[in-house]
Coordinates of C-alpha atoms in Angstrom, one line a residue:
X1 CA 118.4 79.8 110.6
X2 CA 114.7 79.6 111.7
X3 CA 112.3 82.3 110.6
X4 CA 112.0 83.4 114.3
X5 CA 115.7 83.8 114.6
X6 CA 115.8 85.6 111.3
X7 CA 113.0 88.0 112.4
X8 CA 114.9 88.7 115.7
X9 CA 118.1 89.4 113.7
X10 CA 116.3 91.8 111.4
X11 CA 114.5 93.6 114.2
X12 CA 117.8 94.7 115.6
X13 CA 118.0 97.7 113.2
X14 CA 115.6 99.9 111.4
X15 CA 117.2 99.3 108.1
X16 CA 118.9 96.0 107.2
X17 CA 120.4 95.0 103.9
X18 CA 119.3 91.4 103.4
X19 CA 121.3 90.7 100.3
X20 CA 123.3 92.7 97.8
X21 CA 125.0 91.8 94.5
X22 CA 128.3 93.7 94.2
X23 CA 128.0 93.6 90.4
X24 CA 124.7 95.4 90.3
X25 CA 122.6 98.1 92.0
X26 CA 119.9 95.7 93.1
X27 CA 119.4 94.9 96.8
X28 CA 116.8 93.9 99.3
X29 CA 116.3 96.3 102.2
X30 CA 114.5 95.5 105.4
X31 CA 112.6 98.5 106.6
X32 CA 111.3 98.2 110.2
X33 CA 109.8 97.0 112.4
X34 CA 111.6 99.7 114.5
X35 CA 111.7 102.3 111.9
X36 CA 109.7 105.4 113.1
X37 CA 107.6 105.6 109.9
X38 CA 106.4 102.0 110.3
X39 CA 105.3 103.0 113.9
X40 CA 106.9 100.1 115.7
X41 CA 105.1 97.0 114.4
X42 CA 105.5 96.8 110.6
X43 CA 108.4 95.3 108.6
X44 CA 108.6 95.9 104.9
X45 CA 110.9 94.0 102.7
X46 CA 111.8 96.4 99.8
X47 CA 113.5 95.3 96.6
X48 CA 115.5 98.2 95.2
X49 CA 117.4 98.9 92.0
X50 CA 119.4 101.9 93.2
X51 CA 116.8 104.2 94.6
X52 CA 113.9 102.8 92.6
X53 CA 111.4 100.4 94.3
X54 CA 111.1 97.2 92.2
X55 CA 109.2 95.0 94.7
X56 CA 107.7 95.2 98.2
X57 CA 106.5 92.7 100.7
X58 CA 104.9 93.8 104.0
X59 CA 105.4 91.5 107.0
X60 CA 102.8 91.7 109.8
X61 CA 102.1 89.9 113.0
X62 CA 104.2 91.8 115.5
X63 CA 101.1 93.0 117.3
X64 CA 99.0 89.9 117.0
X65 CA 96.8 89.3 120.1
X66 CA 94.2 86.7 119.0
X67 CA 91.3 89.1 119.1
X68 CA 89.0 86.9 117.0
X69 CA 89.7 83.7 118.9
X70 CA 89.3 85.5 122.3
X71 CA 86.0 86.9 121.1
X72 CA 84.8 83.3 120.4
X73 CA 85.9 82.1 123.9
X74 CA 83.9 84.7 125.8
X75 CA 80.3 85.9 125.9
X76 CA 79.0 88.2 123.1
X77 CA 79.5 91.3 125.2
X78 CA 83.1 90.3 125.9
X79 CA 84.0 91.0 122.3
X80 CA 83.4 94.7 122.7
X81 CA 86.6 95.5 124.7
X82 CA 88.6 93.5 122.1
X83 CA 87.3 95.8 119.4
X84 CA 88.6 98.8 121.4
X85 CA 92.1 97.4 120.8
X86 CA 91.8 96.8 117.0
X87 CA 91.8 100.3 115.6
X88 CA 92.6 102.0 118.9
X89 CA 92.5 105.4 117.2
X90 CA 88.8 104.9 116.3
X91 CA 87.5 102.7 119.1
X92 CA 83.9 104.1 118.9
X93 CA 83.4 102.9 115.3
X94 CA 84.9 99.5 116.2
X95 CA 82.5 99.1 119.1
X96 CA 79.6 100.0 116.8
X97 CA 80.5 97.4 114.2
X98 CA 80.3 94.4 116.6
X99 CA 77.2 95.8 118.4
X100 CA 75.4 96.2 115.0
X101 CA 76.2 92.6 114.1
X102 CA 75.0 91.2 117.5
X103 CA 71.8 93.4 117.3
X104 CA 71.1 92.2 113.8
X105 CA 71.1 88.5 114.9
X106 CA 68.9 89.5 118.0
X107 CA 66.6 91.6 115.8
X108 CA 66.7 94.3 118.4
X109 CA 64.8 97.5 117.8
X110 CA 67.2 100.3 118.6
X111 CA 65.6 103.7 119.7
X112 CA 66.2 106.6 117.4
X113 CA 67.8 108.6 120.2
X114 CA 70.5 105.9 120.5
X115 CA 71.1 105.9 116.7
X116 CA 71.5 109.6 116.6
X117 CA 74.0 109.7 119.5
X118 CA 76.0 106.8 117.8
X119 CA 76.3 109.0 114.6
X120 CA 77.5 111.9 116.7
X121 CA 80.1 109.9 118.5
X122 CA 81.4 108.2 115.4
X123 CA 81.8 111.5 113.5
X124 CA 83.6 113.0 116.5
X125 CA 85.8 109.9 116.4
X126 CA 86.4 110.4 112.7
X127 CA 87.7 113.9 113.3
X128 CA 90.0 112.8 116.1
X129 CA 91.4 109.9 114.1
X130 CA 92.1 112.2 111.1
X131 CA 93.9 114.6 113.4
X132 CA 96.2 111.8 114.6
X133 CA 96.8 110.8 110.9
X134 CA 97.5 114.4 109.9
X135 CA 99.9 115.1 112.9
X136 CA 101.9 111.9 112.5
X137 CA 101.9 112.0 108.7
X138 CA 103.4 115.5 108.7
X139 CA 105.8 114.4 111.4
X140 CA 107.0 111.6 109.1
X141 CA 107.5 114.1 106.3
X142 CA 109.5 116.5 108.6
X143 CA 106.9 119.0 109.7
X144 CA 106.7 119.0 113.5
X145 CA 104.3 122.0 114.1
X146 CA 101.1 120.5 112.9
X147 CA 101.6 117.5 115.2
X148 CA 101.2 119.7 118.3
X149 CA 98.2 121.5 117.0
X150 CA 96.4 118.4 115.9
X151 CA 97.0 116.6 119.2
X152 CA 95.9 119.7 121.2
X153 CA 92.6 119.7 119.4
X154 CA 92.2 115.9 119.6
X155 CA 92.5 116.2 123.3
X156 CA 89.3 118.2 123.4
X157 CA 87.4 115.3 121.7
X158 CA 89.0 112.8 124.1
X159 CA 87.8 115.0 127.0
X160 CA 84.3 114.6 125.6
X161 CA 84.6 110.9 125.3
X162 CA 86.1 110.7 128.8
X163 CA 83.1 112.7 130.2
X164 CA 80.7 110.2 128.6
X165 CA 82.5 106.9 129.0
X166 CA 85.2 107.4 131.6
X167 CA 88.0 106.5 129.2
X168 CA 90.1 108.4 126.7
X169 CA 91.2 105.7 124.3
X170 CA 89.4 102.3 124.8
X171 CA 85.8 103.3 125.5
X172 CA 83.5 100.3 125.4
X173 CA 80.8 102.9 125.6
X174 CA 78.6 101.6 122.8
X175 CA 76.9 98.4 124.1
X176 CA 74.4 95.9 122.7
X177 CA 71.1 97.7 122.6
X178 CA 72.4 101.2 123.4
X179 CA 75.0 102.6 125.8
X180 CA 76.5 101.7 129.1
X181 CA 75.1 105.0 130.5
X182 CA 73.5 108.2 129.1
X183 CA 75.8 111.1 128.3
X184 CA 76.0 113.7 131.1
X185 CA 73.9 116.9 130.7
X186 CA 76.9 119.2 130.0
X187 CA 78.1 116.8 127.3
X188 CA 76.0 118.6 124.7
X189 CA 77.3 122.1 125.6
X190 CA 80.8 120.8 125.3
X191 CA 80.1 119.4 121.9
X192 CA 78.6 122.7 120.8
X193 CA 81.8 124.6 122.0
X194 CA 83.9 122.1 120.0
X195 CA 81.9 122.5 116.9
X196 CA 82.3 126.3 117.1
X197 CA 86.1 126.1 117.6
X198 CA 87.1 123.3 115.2
X199 CA 86.4 124.9 111.8
X200 CA 88.9 127.7 112.4
X201 CA 91.5 125.1 113.6
X202 CA 91.1 123.1 110.4
X203 CA 91.5 126.3 108.4
X204 CA 94.7 126.8 110.3
X205 CA 96.0 123.3 109.4
X206 CA 95.3 124.0 105.8
X207 CA 97.0 127.4 105.9
X208 CA 100.1 125.8 107.3
X209 CA 100.2 122.8 104.9
X210 CA 98.0 122.5 101.8
X211 CA 99.7 125.0 99.5
X212 CA 103.2 124.5 101.0
X213 CA 105.4 123.8 98.0
X214 CA 107.5 121.2 99.9
X215 CA 104.4 119.2 100.9
X216 CA 103.0 119.4 97.4
X217 CA 106.4 118.1 96.0
X218 CA 106.4 115.2 98.5
X219 CA 102.7 114.1 97.9
X220 CA 101.5 115.1 94.4
X221 CA 101.9 112.4 91.8
X222 CA 103.3 110.0 94.4
X223 CA 101.7 106.6 95.2
X224 CA 99.0 106.8 92.5
X225 CA 96.4 104.1 92.1
X226 CA 93.5 104.3 89.6
X227 CA 89.9 103.8 90.6
X228 CA 89.8 100.5 88.7
X229 CA 92.8 99.2 90.5
X230 CA 91.5 100.4 93.8
X231 CA 88.3 98.5 93.4
X232 CA 90.3 95.4 92.2
X233 CA 92.4 95.5 95.4
X234 CA 89.2 95.9 97.6
X235 CA 90.3 99.3 98.9
X236 CA 87.8 101.4 100.9
X237 CA 87.5 104.6 102.8
X238 CA 89.5 107.7 101.9
X239 CA 92.0 105.7 99.9
X240 CA 89.2 104.5 97.6
X241 CA 87.4 107.8 97.4
X242 CA 90.7 109.6 96.6
X243 CA 90.8 107.5 93.4
X244 CA 87.4 108.9 92.2
X245 CA 85.2 106.1 93.5
X246 CA 82.0 107.3 95.2
X247 CA 81.6 104.6 97.9
X248 CA 80.8 105.3 101.5
X249 CA 78.9 102.8 103.6
X250 CA 77.1 105.6 105.5
X251 CA 75.4 106.4 102.2
X252 CA 75.4 103.2 100.2
X253 CA 74.4 100.9 103.1
X254 CA 73.1 103.3 105.8
X255 CA 73.3 102.1 109.5
X256 CA 72.6 103.8 112.8
X257 CA 70.8 107.1 111.8
X258 CA 72.7 107.8 108.6
X259 CA 69.5 107.4 106.7
X260 CA 68.4 110.6 108.4
X261 CA 71.8 112.3 108.7
X262 CA 73.1 111.8 105.2
X263 CA 76.8 112.6 104.5
X264 CA 78.2 114.0 101.3
X265 CA 80.7 111.7 99.7
X266 CA 84.1 113.4 99.4
X267 CA 86.1 112.3 96.4
X268 CA 89.1 113.3 94.3
X269 CA 90.2 112.0 91.0
X270 CA 94.0 111.9 91.1
X271 CA 94.5 108.8 93.3
X272 CA 97.8 110.0 94.7
X273 CA 99.0 110.8 98.2
X274 CA 97.9 114.5 97.8
X275 CA 94.4 113.4 96.9
X276 CA 94.2 111.2 100.0
X277 CA 95.4 114.2 102.0
X278 CA 92.7 116.4 100.6
X279 CA 89.9 113.9 101.0
X280 CA 90.6 113.6 104.7
X281 CA 90.5 117.3 105.1
X282 CA 87.1 117.4 103.3
X283 CA 85.9 114.6 105.6
X284 CA 86.8 116.5 108.8
X285 CA 84.7 119.4 107.6
X286 CA 81.8 117.2 106.6
X287 CA 82.0 115.4 110.0
X288 CA 81.6 118.7 111.7
X289 CA 78.5 119.4 109.7
X290 CA 77.0 116.0 110.5
X291 CA 77.8 116.5 114.2
X292 CA 75.9 119.8 114.2
X293 CA 72.8 118.1 112.6
X294 CA 73.0 115.2 115.1
X295 CA 73.4 117.5 118.1
X296 CA 70.3 119.5 117.0
X297 CA 68.3 116.3 116.6
X298 CA 69.4 115.0 120.0
X299 CA 68.2 118.1 121.8
X300 CA 64.7 117.4 120.4
X301 CA 64.7 113.6 120.7
X302 CA 63.3 111.7 123.7
X303 CA 62.8 108.1 124.7
X304 CA 65.1 105.4 126.1
X305 CA 68.8 105.2 125.9
X306 CA 68.6 101.4 125.5
X307 CA 66.5 98.8 123.6
X308 CA 63.6 97.2 125.4
X309 CA 64.8 93.7 126.0
X310 CA 65.2 92.5 129.6
X311 CA 67.2 89.4 128.5
X312 CA 69.9 91.4 126.8
X313 CA 70.1 94.9 128.2
X314 CA 71.1 95.3 131.9
X315 CA 68.7 97.4 134.1
X316 CA 69.7 100.9 135.1
X317 CA 72.1 101.2 138.0
X318 CA 69.6 102.9 140.3
X319 CA 67.4 99.9 139.9
X320 CA 70.2 97.5 140.6
X321 CA 70.9 99.2 144.0
X322 CA 67.3 99.2 145.1
X323 CA 65.6 96.2 143.5
X324 CA 66.5 92.5 144.1
X325 CA 65.0 91.3 140.7
X326 CA 67.0 94.0 138.8
X327 CA 70.2 93.0 140.6
X328 CA 69.7 89.3 139.7
X329 CA 69.0 90.2 136.1
X330 CA 72.2 92.3 136.0
X331 CA 74.2 89.4 137.4
X332 CA 72.7 86.9 134.9
X333 CA 73.5 89.1 131.9
X334 CA 77.0 89.9 133.2
X335 CA 78.0 86.4 134.1
X336 CA 76.0 84.0 132.0
X337 CA 75.4 86.4 129.0
X338 CA 72.5 85.9 126.7
X339 CA 71.7 83.4 124.0
X340 CA 71.6 84.6 120.3
X341 CA 69.4 82.8 117.8
X342 CA 71.3 80.6 115.4
X343 CA 72.4 82.3 112.2
X344 CA 75.1 84.3 110.6
X345 CA 75.4 88.0 109.6
X346 CA 77.9 90.4 108.1
X347 CA 77.7 94.0 109.2
X348 CA 80.0 96.7 108.1
X349 CA 80.6 100.3 109.2
X350 CA 82.5 103.2 107.6
X351 CA 85.5 103.8 110.0
X352 CA 88.0 106.6 109.4
X353 CA 90.1 104.0 107.5
X354 CA 87.4 102.4 105.4
X355 CA 85.1 99.4 105.6
X356 CA 85.3 97.5 108.9
X357 CA 83.2 94.4 108.6
X358 CA 82.1 91.9 111.2
X359 CA 81.2 88.4 110.2
X360 CA 79.4 86.8 113.1
X361 CA 78.1 83.2 113.3
X362 CA 75.8 82.0 116.2
X363 CA 75.1 78.4 117.1
X364 CA 72.3 79.5 119.5
X365 CA 74.5 79.5 122.6
X366 CA 75.8 82.4 124.8
X367 CA 79.2 82.3 123.0
X368 CA 79.8 83.3 119.3
X369 CA 80.7 80.3 117.2
X370 CA 82.8 82.5 114.9
X371 CA 83.8 86.2 114.7
X372 CA 85.8 87.5 111.8
X373 CA 86.8 91.1 111.3
X374 CA 87.3 92.6 107.8
X375 CA 90.1 95.1 108.3
X376 CA 90.4 98.1 105.9
X377 CA 94.0 98.6 106.9
X378 CA 95.0 95.0 105.9
X379 CA 93.5 95.5 102.5
X380 CA 95.2 98.9 102.1
X381 CA 98.6 97.4 103.0
X382 CA 98.1 94.8 100.3
X383 CA 98.0 97.6 97.7
X384 CA 101.2 99.2 99.0
X385 CA 103.4 97.5 96.4
X386 CA 101.1 98.7 93.6
X387 CA 101.4 102.3 94.7
X388 CA 105.2 102.2 95.4
X389 CA 106.4 100.2 92.4
X390 CA 108.7 102.3 90.1
X391 CA 108.9 105.2 92.6
X392 CA 111.7 106.4 94.7
X393 CA 112.4 104.7 98.0
X394 CA 112.2 108.1 99.8
X395 CA 108.6 108.3 98.7
X396 CA 107.7 105.1 100.5
X397 CA 107.3 106.9 103.8
X398 CA 104.8 109.4 102.3
X399 CA 102.8 106.5 100.8
X400 CA 102.6 104.6 104.0
X401 CA 101.5 107.7 105.8
X402 CA 98.8 108.4 103.2
X403 CA 97.3 105.0 103.8
X404 CA 96.9 105.7 107.5
X405 CA 97.2 102.1 108.6
X406 CA 96.8 101.0 112.2
X407 CA 98.6 97.7 112.9
X408 CA 96.3 96.8 115.8
X409 CA 93.5 96.3 113.3
X410 CA 95.7 94.2 110.9
X411 CA 97.2 91.9 113.6
X412 CA 94.0 90.7 115.1

């Protein structure tokens, strides 16, 4: 039987017993890709001895869309919409990563106003992403109420993004040199209303969940990984910080305006599912604080919303409609693109799931020679066996949820 046929056969059910020895309790169980806790596109081959996990092999590729190769076939700006579809729950941070890499090769000077707004958008995106994680994680564990509350509040952030970019999920709002357009005037008032509402909502989430004895029983002591092992596996983000490692790219390698708006690194020492749960709660509150600082700075900041480079940044729309030279420049940038000096660069940003890195190689043409994305979810999934080994099979769902993987970012 071919591997394709084997995969098609396995995909017919959420659980499939691949092999079993009638004289022992050992078996190999195929979990997914249609199992609800694997969210549609992840298959896990679990080796069991009774109810105890003795081995685990993730199988990915069900959502592969050639994002890296497509990025190399188009112009530099054509890579931005592809990043929207990597981690589609944190598209703002994905846009920022590739734009930071391109801007580094171009040596563009980005206005402070642009940097501050990028921080604000990325921190709002972090809150929205953690709300999706919390709602779906609790749903996997059998608690349905938090799901509705989290998605209700996330919709408010999506309304803000829609007001600014016109989209609710795949924004492509952050562009090389700045933004596609300035945020509307009422955007800032809406953000202020959100920042006043959200702390009470997060307190409500915690009142529902954090001291719930059933939740504690499901998460505490489950899926543990030490700080030393987390570093050895290359983990990042909340998963790494929940193991006691103080590493956050916003602080250790600042980008955008994080040298002015400095986050506090949220850590826990336990390294289990409960610690990862608590770290993300701490991060939501910290993101609200950072958003407040960024909003105050934006109200006082002035200047351009784009870098000053006529060869890279399109002219404003009002100029395009009224000036022939501006229209021609817009057409050239949109159709032909722009040339990037030869060289290579690696830029990384701190997404809600960890370090998203972009390795970009330019040969001096309008097209990237090579684009590679360093996915934090791919690395986290590689440590799944370490966390699950020796534990109960029923705990596997809790461990997967605590990693907060997005398969669009893994299958790139």
